[in-house]
PDB file of C-alpha atoms in Angstrom:
ATOM      1  CA  ASP A   1     119.174  29.707  88.109  1.00 66.00           C
ATOM      2  CA  GLN A   2     117.648  30.137  90.615  1.00 67.00           C
ATOM      3  CA  LEU A   3     119.637  33.199  91.711  1.00 68.00           C
ATOM      4  CA  HIS A   4     119.409  34.395  87.892  1.00 68.00           C
ATOM      5  CA  VAL A   5     115.744  34.396  88.746  1.00 68.00           C
ATOM      6  CA  GLU A   6     115.923  35.945  91.841  1.00 71.00           C
ATOM      7  CA  LEU A   7     117.985  38.568  90.515  1.00 72.00           C
ATOM      8  CA  ALA A   8     115.910  39.595  87.410  1.00 73.00           C
ATOM      9  CA  GLU A   9     112.842  39.323  90.028  1.00 78.00           C
ATOM     10  CA  ARG A  10     115.463  42.147  92.066  1.00 78.00           C
ATOM     11  CA  CYS A  11     115.700  43.851  89.187  1.00 78.00           C
ATOM     12  CA  ARG A  12     112.631  44.582  87.873  1.00 78.00           C
ATOM     13  CA  ALA A  13     111.055  45.272  91.388  1.00 79.00           C
ATOM     14  CA  GLU A  14     113.933  48.371  91.712  1.00 81.00           C
ATOM     15  CA  GLU A  15     112.781  49.856  88.080  1.00 78.00           C
ATOM     16  CA  ALA A  16     108.952  49.035  89.207  1.00 75.00           C
ATOM     17  CA  LEU A  17     110.458  51.470  92.345  1.00 79.00           C
ATOM     18  CA  GLN A  18     112.283  54.036  90.626  1.00 78.00           C
ATOM     19  CA  GLU A  19     109.048  54.121  88.180  1.00 73.00           C
ATOM     20  CA  ASN A  20     106.888  54.860  90.454  1.00 73.00           C
ATOM     21  CA  GLY A  21     109.109  57.305  92.148  1.00 74.00           C
ATOM     22  CA  ARG A  22     109.380  59.296  89.170  1.00 77.00           C
ATOM     23  CA  LYS A  23     105.333  59.355  88.898  1.00 75.00           C
ATOM     24  CA  PHE A  24     104.933  60.276  92.252  1.00 68.00           C
ATOM     25  CA  ARG A  25     107.796  63.217  91.762  1.00 75.00           C
ATOM     26  CA  ASN A  26     105.790  64.000  88.582  1.00 72.00           C
ATOM     27  CA  LEU A  27     102.476  64.217  90.616  1.00 72.00           C
ATOM     28  CA  TYR A  28     104.316  66.597  93.237  1.00 70.00           C
ATOM     29  CA  GLN A  29     105.386  68.395  91.001  1.00 73.00           C
ATOM     30  CA  GLN A  30     101.803  69.013  89.436  1.00 74.00           C
ATOM     31  CA  PHE A  31     100.334  68.948  92.505  1.00 72.00           C
ATOM     32  CA  HIS A  32     102.264  71.706  93.816  1.00 73.00           C
ATOM     33  CA  ALA A  33     102.037  74.355  90.226  1.00 75.00           C
ATOM     34  CA  ILE A  34      98.153  73.791  90.420  1.00 76.00           C
ATOM     35  CA  LEU A  35      98.658  75.374  94.027  1.00 75.00           C
ATOM     36  CA  ASP A  36     100.730  77.683  93.780  1.00 77.00           C
ATOM     37  CA  SER A  37      98.577  78.935  90.276  1.00 80.00           C
ATOM     38  CA  VAL A  38      95.896  79.962  92.595  1.00 82.00           C
ATOM     39  CA  PRO A  39      96.506  83.370  93.574  1.00 86.00           C
ATOM     40  CA  ASP A  40      94.694  82.651  97.442  1.00 91.00           C
ATOM     41  CA  SER A  41      96.529  82.313 100.383  1.00 93.00           C
ATOM     42  CA  ILE A  42      96.465  78.280 100.790  1.00 93.00           C
ATOM     43  CA  THR A  43      98.313  76.695 103.988  1.00 95.00           C
ATOM     44  CA  LEU A  44      99.044  73.729 105.640  1.00 95.00           C
ATOM     45  CA  LEU A  45      98.500  73.621 109.262  1.00 95.00           C
ATOM     46  CA  THR A  46      99.428  71.078 112.660  1.00 96.00           C
ATOM     47  CA  PRO A  47      96.558  71.016 115.061  1.00 96.00           C
ATOM     48  CA  ASP A  48      98.832  73.766 117.418  1.00 95.00           C
ATOM     49  CA  LEU A  49      98.678  75.870 114.210  1.00 96.00           C
ATOM     50  CA  ARG A  50     102.215  75.734 112.718  1.00 96.00           C
ATOM     51  CA  ILE A  51     102.401  76.242 108.932  1.00 95.00           C
ATOM     52  CA  LEU A  52     103.859  73.081 107.577  1.00 94.00           C
ATOM     53  CA  TRP A  53     103.794  74.074 103.905  1.00 92.00           C
ATOM     54  CA  ALA A  54     102.296  77.412 102.148  1.00 92.00           C
ATOM     55  CA  ASN A  55     101.399  78.157  98.347  1.00 92.00           C
ATOM     56  CA  LYS A  56     103.325  81.373  95.871  1.00 90.00           C
ATOM     57  CA  GLY A  57      99.496  83.231  97.181  1.00 91.00           C
ATOM     58  CA  ALA A  58     100.740  83.310 100.914  1.00 92.00           C
ATOM     59  CA  ALA A  59     103.946  84.155 100.476  1.00 89.00           C
ATOM     60  CA  LEU A  60     103.232  86.787  98.304  1.00 87.00           C
ATOM     61  CA  ALA A  61     100.575  87.458 100.912  1.00 88.00           C
ATOM     62  CA  ALA A  62     103.008  87.445 103.715  1.00 88.00           C
ATOM     63  CA  LYS A  63     105.054  90.108 101.802  1.00 85.00           C
ATOM     64  CA  GLY A  64     108.573  88.506 101.846  1.00 79.00           C
ATOM     65  CA  ALA A  65     108.056  87.610 105.054  1.00 85.00           C
ATOM     66  CA  GLU A  66     109.370  83.503 105.864  1.00 87.00           C
ATOM     67  CA  VAL A  67     105.993  81.611 106.302  1.00 91.00           C
ATOM     68  CA  ALA A  68     106.962  77.504 106.725  1.00 88.00           C
ATOM     69  CA  ASP A  69     107.296  76.631 110.518  1.00 91.00           C
ATOM     70  CA  ARG A  70     105.293  80.137 111.918  1.00 94.00           C
ATOM     71  CA  TYR A  71     103.143  79.836 113.835  1.00 95.00           C
ATOM     72  CA  CYS A  72      99.895  81.394 111.394  1.00 93.00           C
ATOM     73  CA  TYR A  73      98.538  83.963 114.799  1.00 92.00           C
ATOM     74  CA  ASP A  74     102.001  85.153 114.942  1.00 92.00           C
ATOM     75  CA  LEU A  75     102.546  85.178 110.830  1.00 91.00           C
ATOM     76  CA  TRP A  76      99.295  87.151 109.911  1.00 90.00           C
ATOM     77  CA  HIS A  77      98.460  89.094 113.557  1.00 88.00           C
ATOM     78  CA  GLY A  78     101.936  89.544 115.526  1.00 88.00           C
ATOM     79  CA  ALA A  79     100.199  87.414 117.829  1.00 89.00           C
ATOM     80  CA  SER A  80     101.346  85.373 120.796  1.00 92.00           C
ATOM     81  CA  VAL A  81      97.897  82.980 121.116  1.00 93.00           C
ATOM     82  CA  PRO A  82      95.449  81.637 118.573  1.00 92.00           C
ATOM     83  CA  CYS A  83      92.740  83.956 117.258  1.00 89.00           C
ATOM     84  CA  GLU A  84      89.444  84.257 119.157  1.00 88.00           C
ATOM     85  CA  GLY A  85      86.893  82.152 116.853  1.00 88.00           C
ATOM     86  CA  CYS A  86      89.900  80.391 114.774  1.00 93.00           C
ATOM     87  CA  GLY A  87      87.879  78.316 112.098  1.00 94.00           C
ATOM     88  CA  VAL A  88      91.076  76.249 112.188  1.00 95.00           C
ATOM     89  CA  LEU A  89      91.083  75.400 115.291  1.00 95.00           C
ATOM     90  CA  ARG A  90      87.229  74.540 114.624  1.00 94.00           C
ATOM     91  CA  SER A  91      87.974  72.151 111.843  1.00 96.00           C
ATOM     92  CA  PHE A  92      90.248  70.135 114.271  1.00 95.00           C
ATOM     93  CA  GLN A  93      87.549  69.816 116.933  1.00 93.00           C
ATOM     94  CA  THR A  94      84.724  69.503 114.551  1.00 94.00           C
ATOM     95  CA  GLY A  95      86.474  67.592 111.351  1.00 94.00           C
ATOM     96  CA  ARG A  96      84.255  70.073 109.284  1.00 95.00           C
ATOM     97  CA  SER A  97      84.901  72.489 107.429  1.00 95.00           C
ATOM     98  CA  GLU A  98      84.838  75.535 108.933  1.00 95.00           C
ATOM     99  CA  ASN A  99      84.118  79.133 107.400  1.00 93.00           C
ATOM    100  CA  SER A 100      85.415  82.828 109.273  1.00 91.00           C
ATOM    101  CA  GLN A 101      86.777  86.146 108.835  1.00 90.00           C
ATOM    102  CA  SER A 102      89.670  87.456 110.146  1.00 88.00           C
ATOM    103  CA  THR A 103      91.580  90.991 109.738  1.00 87.00           C
ATOM    104  CA  ALA A 104      94.911  91.042 109.836  1.00 84.00           C
ATOM    105  CA  SER A 105      97.786  93.195 111.555  1.00 80.00           C
ATOM    106  CA  ASP A 106      97.540  95.688 108.491  1.00 83.00           C
ATOM    107  CA  GLY A 107      94.027  95.861 107.984  1.00 85.00           C
ATOM    108  CA  ARG A 108      93.371  94.008 105.532  1.00 86.00           C
ATOM    109  CA  LEU A 109      90.196  92.086 105.974  1.00 91.00           C
ATOM    110  CA  TRP A 110      90.267  87.830 105.086  1.00 91.00           C
ATOM    111  CA  ASP A 111      87.676  85.587 104.076  1.00 94.00           C
ATOM    112  CA  LEU A 112      89.273  82.164 105.559  1.00 95.00           C
ATOM    113  CA  ARG A 113      88.123  78.419 104.739  1.00 95.00           C
ATOM    114  CA  ALA A 114      89.286  75.450 107.105  1.00 96.00           C
ATOM    115  CA  PHE A 115      89.009  71.823 105.234  1.00 96.00           C
ATOM    116  CA  PRO A 116      90.389  68.763 107.957  1.00 96.00           C
ATOM    117  CA  MET A 117      92.719  66.513 106.317  1.00 93.00           C
ATOM    118  CA  ARG A 118      92.219  62.868 107.460  1.00 93.00           C
ATOM    119  CA  GLY A 119      94.403  60.100 108.518  1.00 89.00           C
ATOM    120  CA  ALA A 120      94.258  56.156 107.982  1.00 87.00           C
ATOM    121  CA  ASP A 121      92.499  56.517 111.728  1.00 90.00           C
ATOM    122  CA  GLY A 122      90.141  58.735 110.464  1.00 90.00           C
ATOM    123  CA  ARG A 123      91.602  61.633 112.958  1.00 92.00           C
ATOM    124  CA  VAL A 124      92.003  64.905 111.616  1.00 94.00           C
ATOM    125  CA  GLU A 125      96.035  65.303 111.321  1.00 95.00           C
ATOM    126  CA  SER A 126      95.825  68.691 109.291  1.00 96.00           C
ATOM    127  CA  VAL A 127      93.818  71.421 108.128  1.00 96.00           C
ATOM    128  CA  ILE A 128      94.086  72.927 105.034  1.00 95.00           C
ATOM    129  CA  GLU A 129      93.713  77.024 104.982  1.00 95.00           C
ATOM    130  CA  LEU A 130      92.182  78.409 101.538  1.00 94.00           C
ATOM    131  CA  ALA A 131      92.298  82.917 102.634  1.00 93.00           C
ATOM    132  CA  GLU A 132      90.965  85.652 100.368  1.00 93.00           C
ATOM    133  CA  ASP A 133      91.580  88.860 100.606  1.00 91.00           C
ATOM    134  CA  ILE A 134      88.236  90.439 100.268  1.00 92.00           C
ATOM    135  CA  THR A 135      89.389  94.033 101.607  1.00 90.00           C
ATOM    136  CA  GLU A 136      88.768  95.544  98.188  1.00 88.00           C
ATOM    137  CA  LYS A 137      85.500  93.578  97.826  1.00 87.00           C
ATOM    138  CA  SER A 138      84.069  94.454 100.981  1.00 85.00           C
ATOM    139  CA  MET A 139      84.612  98.293 100.611  1.00 88.00           C
ATOM    140  CA  LEU A 140      83.013  98.118  97.498  1.00 89.00           C
ATOM    141  CA  GLN A 141      79.871  96.483  99.176  1.00 86.00           C
ATOM    142  CA  LYS A 142      80.230  99.077 101.595  1.00 88.00           C
ATOM    143  CA  GLN A 143      80.077 102.260  99.337  1.00 90.00           C
ATOM    144  CA  ALA A 144      77.395 100.142  97.456  1.00 91.00           C
ATOM    145  CA  GLU A 145      75.422  99.957 100.292  1.00 91.00           C
ATOM    146  CA  ARG A 146      75.913 103.728 101.044  1.00 91.00           C
ATOM    147  CA  MET A 147      74.932 104.602  97.917  1.00 92.00           C
ATOM    148  CA  ALA A 148      71.993 102.801  98.301  1.00 92.00           C
ATOM    149  CA  GLN A 149      71.325 103.877 101.778  1.00 92.00           C
ATOM    150  CA  LEU A 150      71.927 107.777  99.888  1.00 91.00           C
ATOM    151  CA  ALA A 151      69.132 107.075  97.192  1.00 92.00           C
ATOM    152  CA  SER A 152      66.474 106.209  99.471  1.00 92.00           C
ATOM    153  CA  LEU A 153      67.456 109.199 101.273  1.00 90.00           C
ATOM    154  CA  GLY A 154      67.011 111.554  97.862  1.00 89.00           C
ATOM    155  CA  GLU A 155      63.894 109.700  97.116  1.00 91.00           C
ATOM    156  CA  LEU A 156      62.480 110.654 100.882  1.00 91.00           C
ATOM    157  CA  SER A 157      63.603 114.499 100.455  1.00 90.00           C
ATOM    158  CA  ALA A 158      61.342 114.369  97.247  1.00 89.00           C
ATOM    159  CA  GLY A 159      59.042 112.973  98.515  1.00 90.00           C
ATOM    160  CA  VAL A 160      58.760 115.445 101.897  1.00 90.00           C
ATOM    161  CA  ALA A 161      59.519 118.193  99.620  1.00 90.00           C
ATOM    162  CA  HIS A 162      56.726 117.863  97.590  1.00 88.00           C
ATOM    163  CA  GLU A 163      54.436 117.187 100.206  1.00 90.00           C
ATOM    164  CA  ILE A 164      55.254 120.758 101.404  1.00 91.00           C
ATOM    165  CA  ASN A 165      54.896 122.211  98.639  1.00 89.00           C
ATOM    166  CA  ASN A 166      51.282 121.572  98.113  1.00 90.00           C
ATOM    167  CA  PRO A 167      49.984 122.974 101.105  1.00 92.00           C
ATOM    168  CA  VAL A 168      52.170 125.844 100.736  1.00 91.00           C
ATOM    169  CA  ASN A 169      51.340 126.797  96.901  1.00 91.00           C
ATOM    170  CA  GLY A 170      47.623 126.615  98.052  1.00 92.00           C
ATOM    171  CA  ILE A 171      48.473 129.521 101.187  1.00 93.00           C
ATOM    172  CA  ILE A 172      49.793 131.166  98.904  1.00 93.00           C
ATOM    173  CA  ASN A 173      47.242 131.348  96.264  1.00 93.00           C
ATOM    174  CA  CYS A 174      44.740 132.076  98.642  1.00 93.00           C
ATOM    175  CA  ALA A 175      46.475 134.984  99.932  1.00 93.00           C
ATOM    176  CA  GLU A 176      47.354 136.350  96.011  1.00 92.00           C
ATOM    177  CA  ILE A 177      43.287 136.464  95.895  1.00 93.00           C
ATOM    178  CA  LEU A 178      42.953 138.331  99.386  1.00 90.00           C
ATOM    179  CA  VAL A 179      45.703 140.556  97.795  1.00 91.00           C
ATOM    180  CA  ASN A 180      43.977 141.340  94.508  1.00 91.00           C
ATOM    181  CA  LYS A 181      39.981 141.813  96.746  1.00 90.00           C
ATOM    182  CA  THR A 182      41.730 143.964  98.953  1.00 90.00           C
ATOM    183  CA  GLY A 183      42.690 148.149  99.064  1.00 87.00           C
ATOM    184  CA  ALA A 184      46.399 148.353  98.865  1.00 86.00           C
ATOM    185  CA  ASP A 185      46.288 150.654 101.937  1.00 87.00           C
ATOM    186  CA  SER A 186      43.515 148.041 103.971  1.00 91.00           C
ATOM    187  CA  ARG A 187      45.354 146.104 106.833  1.00 90.00           C
ATOM    188  CA  GLU A 188      43.864 142.735 104.677  1.00 90.00           C
ATOM    189  CA  HIS A 189      46.265 144.086 102.026  1.00 91.00           C
ATOM    190  CA  GLU A 190      49.488 144.023 104.068  1.00 91.00           C
ATOM    191  CA  LEU A 191      48.655 140.704 105.577  1.00 92.00           C
ATOM    192  CA  GLY A 192      48.165 139.273 102.654  1.00 92.00           C
ATOM    193  CA  LYS A 193      51.524 140.312 100.925  1.00 93.00           C
ATOM    194  CA  SER A 194      53.256 138.998 104.062  1.00 94.00           C
ATOM    195  CA  ILE A 195      51.886 135.683 104.186  1.00 94.00           C
ATOM    196  CA  ILE A 196      53.110 135.665  99.996  1.00 94.00           C
ATOM    197  CA  ARG A 197      56.224 136.622 101.097  1.00 93.00           C
ATOM    198  CA  GLU A 198      56.514 134.222 104.029  1.00 93.00           C
ATOM    199  CA  GLY A 199      54.906 131.560 101.892  1.00 93.00           C
ATOM    200  CA  ASP A 200      57.378 132.062  99.063  1.00 92.00           C
ATOM    201  CA  ARG A 201      60.442 131.787 102.116  1.00 92.00           C
ATOM    202  CA  ILE A 202      59.212 128.520 102.561  1.00 92.00           C
ATOM    203  CA  ALA A 203      59.046 127.316  98.961  1.00 89.00           C
ATOM    204  CA  TYR A 204      62.644 128.399  98.914  1.00 90.00           C
ATOM    205  CA  ILE A 205      63.777 126.896 102.047  1.00 89.00           C
ATOM    206  CA  VAL A 206      62.522 123.505 101.176  1.00 87.00           C
ATOM    207  CA  LYS A 207      64.067 123.578  97.432  1.00 85.00           C
TER     208      LYS A 207
END
């Protein structure tokens, strides 16, 4: 009887383990499906910056290159040493989330966010890095800033032209009065006409 009880308990324990295993596999598959659906690059890195795991977004960003077991600085920058100001290394050192930006060897600009993963003893064992390609966003932002600068320059130019035209028009008007009140063969008449010509020239240049 005791043997039957022990066998029954062992069967129940094995069934429970199998059920837990199925649940774990399902959760693992769901976890991977969620991370693979994120278009940004997500990688899990060791303290020496070796990539333990990467989602499909990272594989796409790598353009077909092998990602797992590569050092991130070698994969993204073709370098033999970690990048200066690396946010992942800072996250290992500080134990906090860190942000940084980096330009890859192909010229793409990345916004990088590092999140520390702690072990049971509280130490940072690995870091998750989320990388977003902001190349196009940065270009659009620079274009918008350039357009704003051009708009400001246009407003300034219009204001300067207005301030120049006002006194020039006043000079031309005074010269026309001088021409109208003097004889055609007088020196003042010729001087007035000369002032009008030069005034018109200034107005044309401003325009």
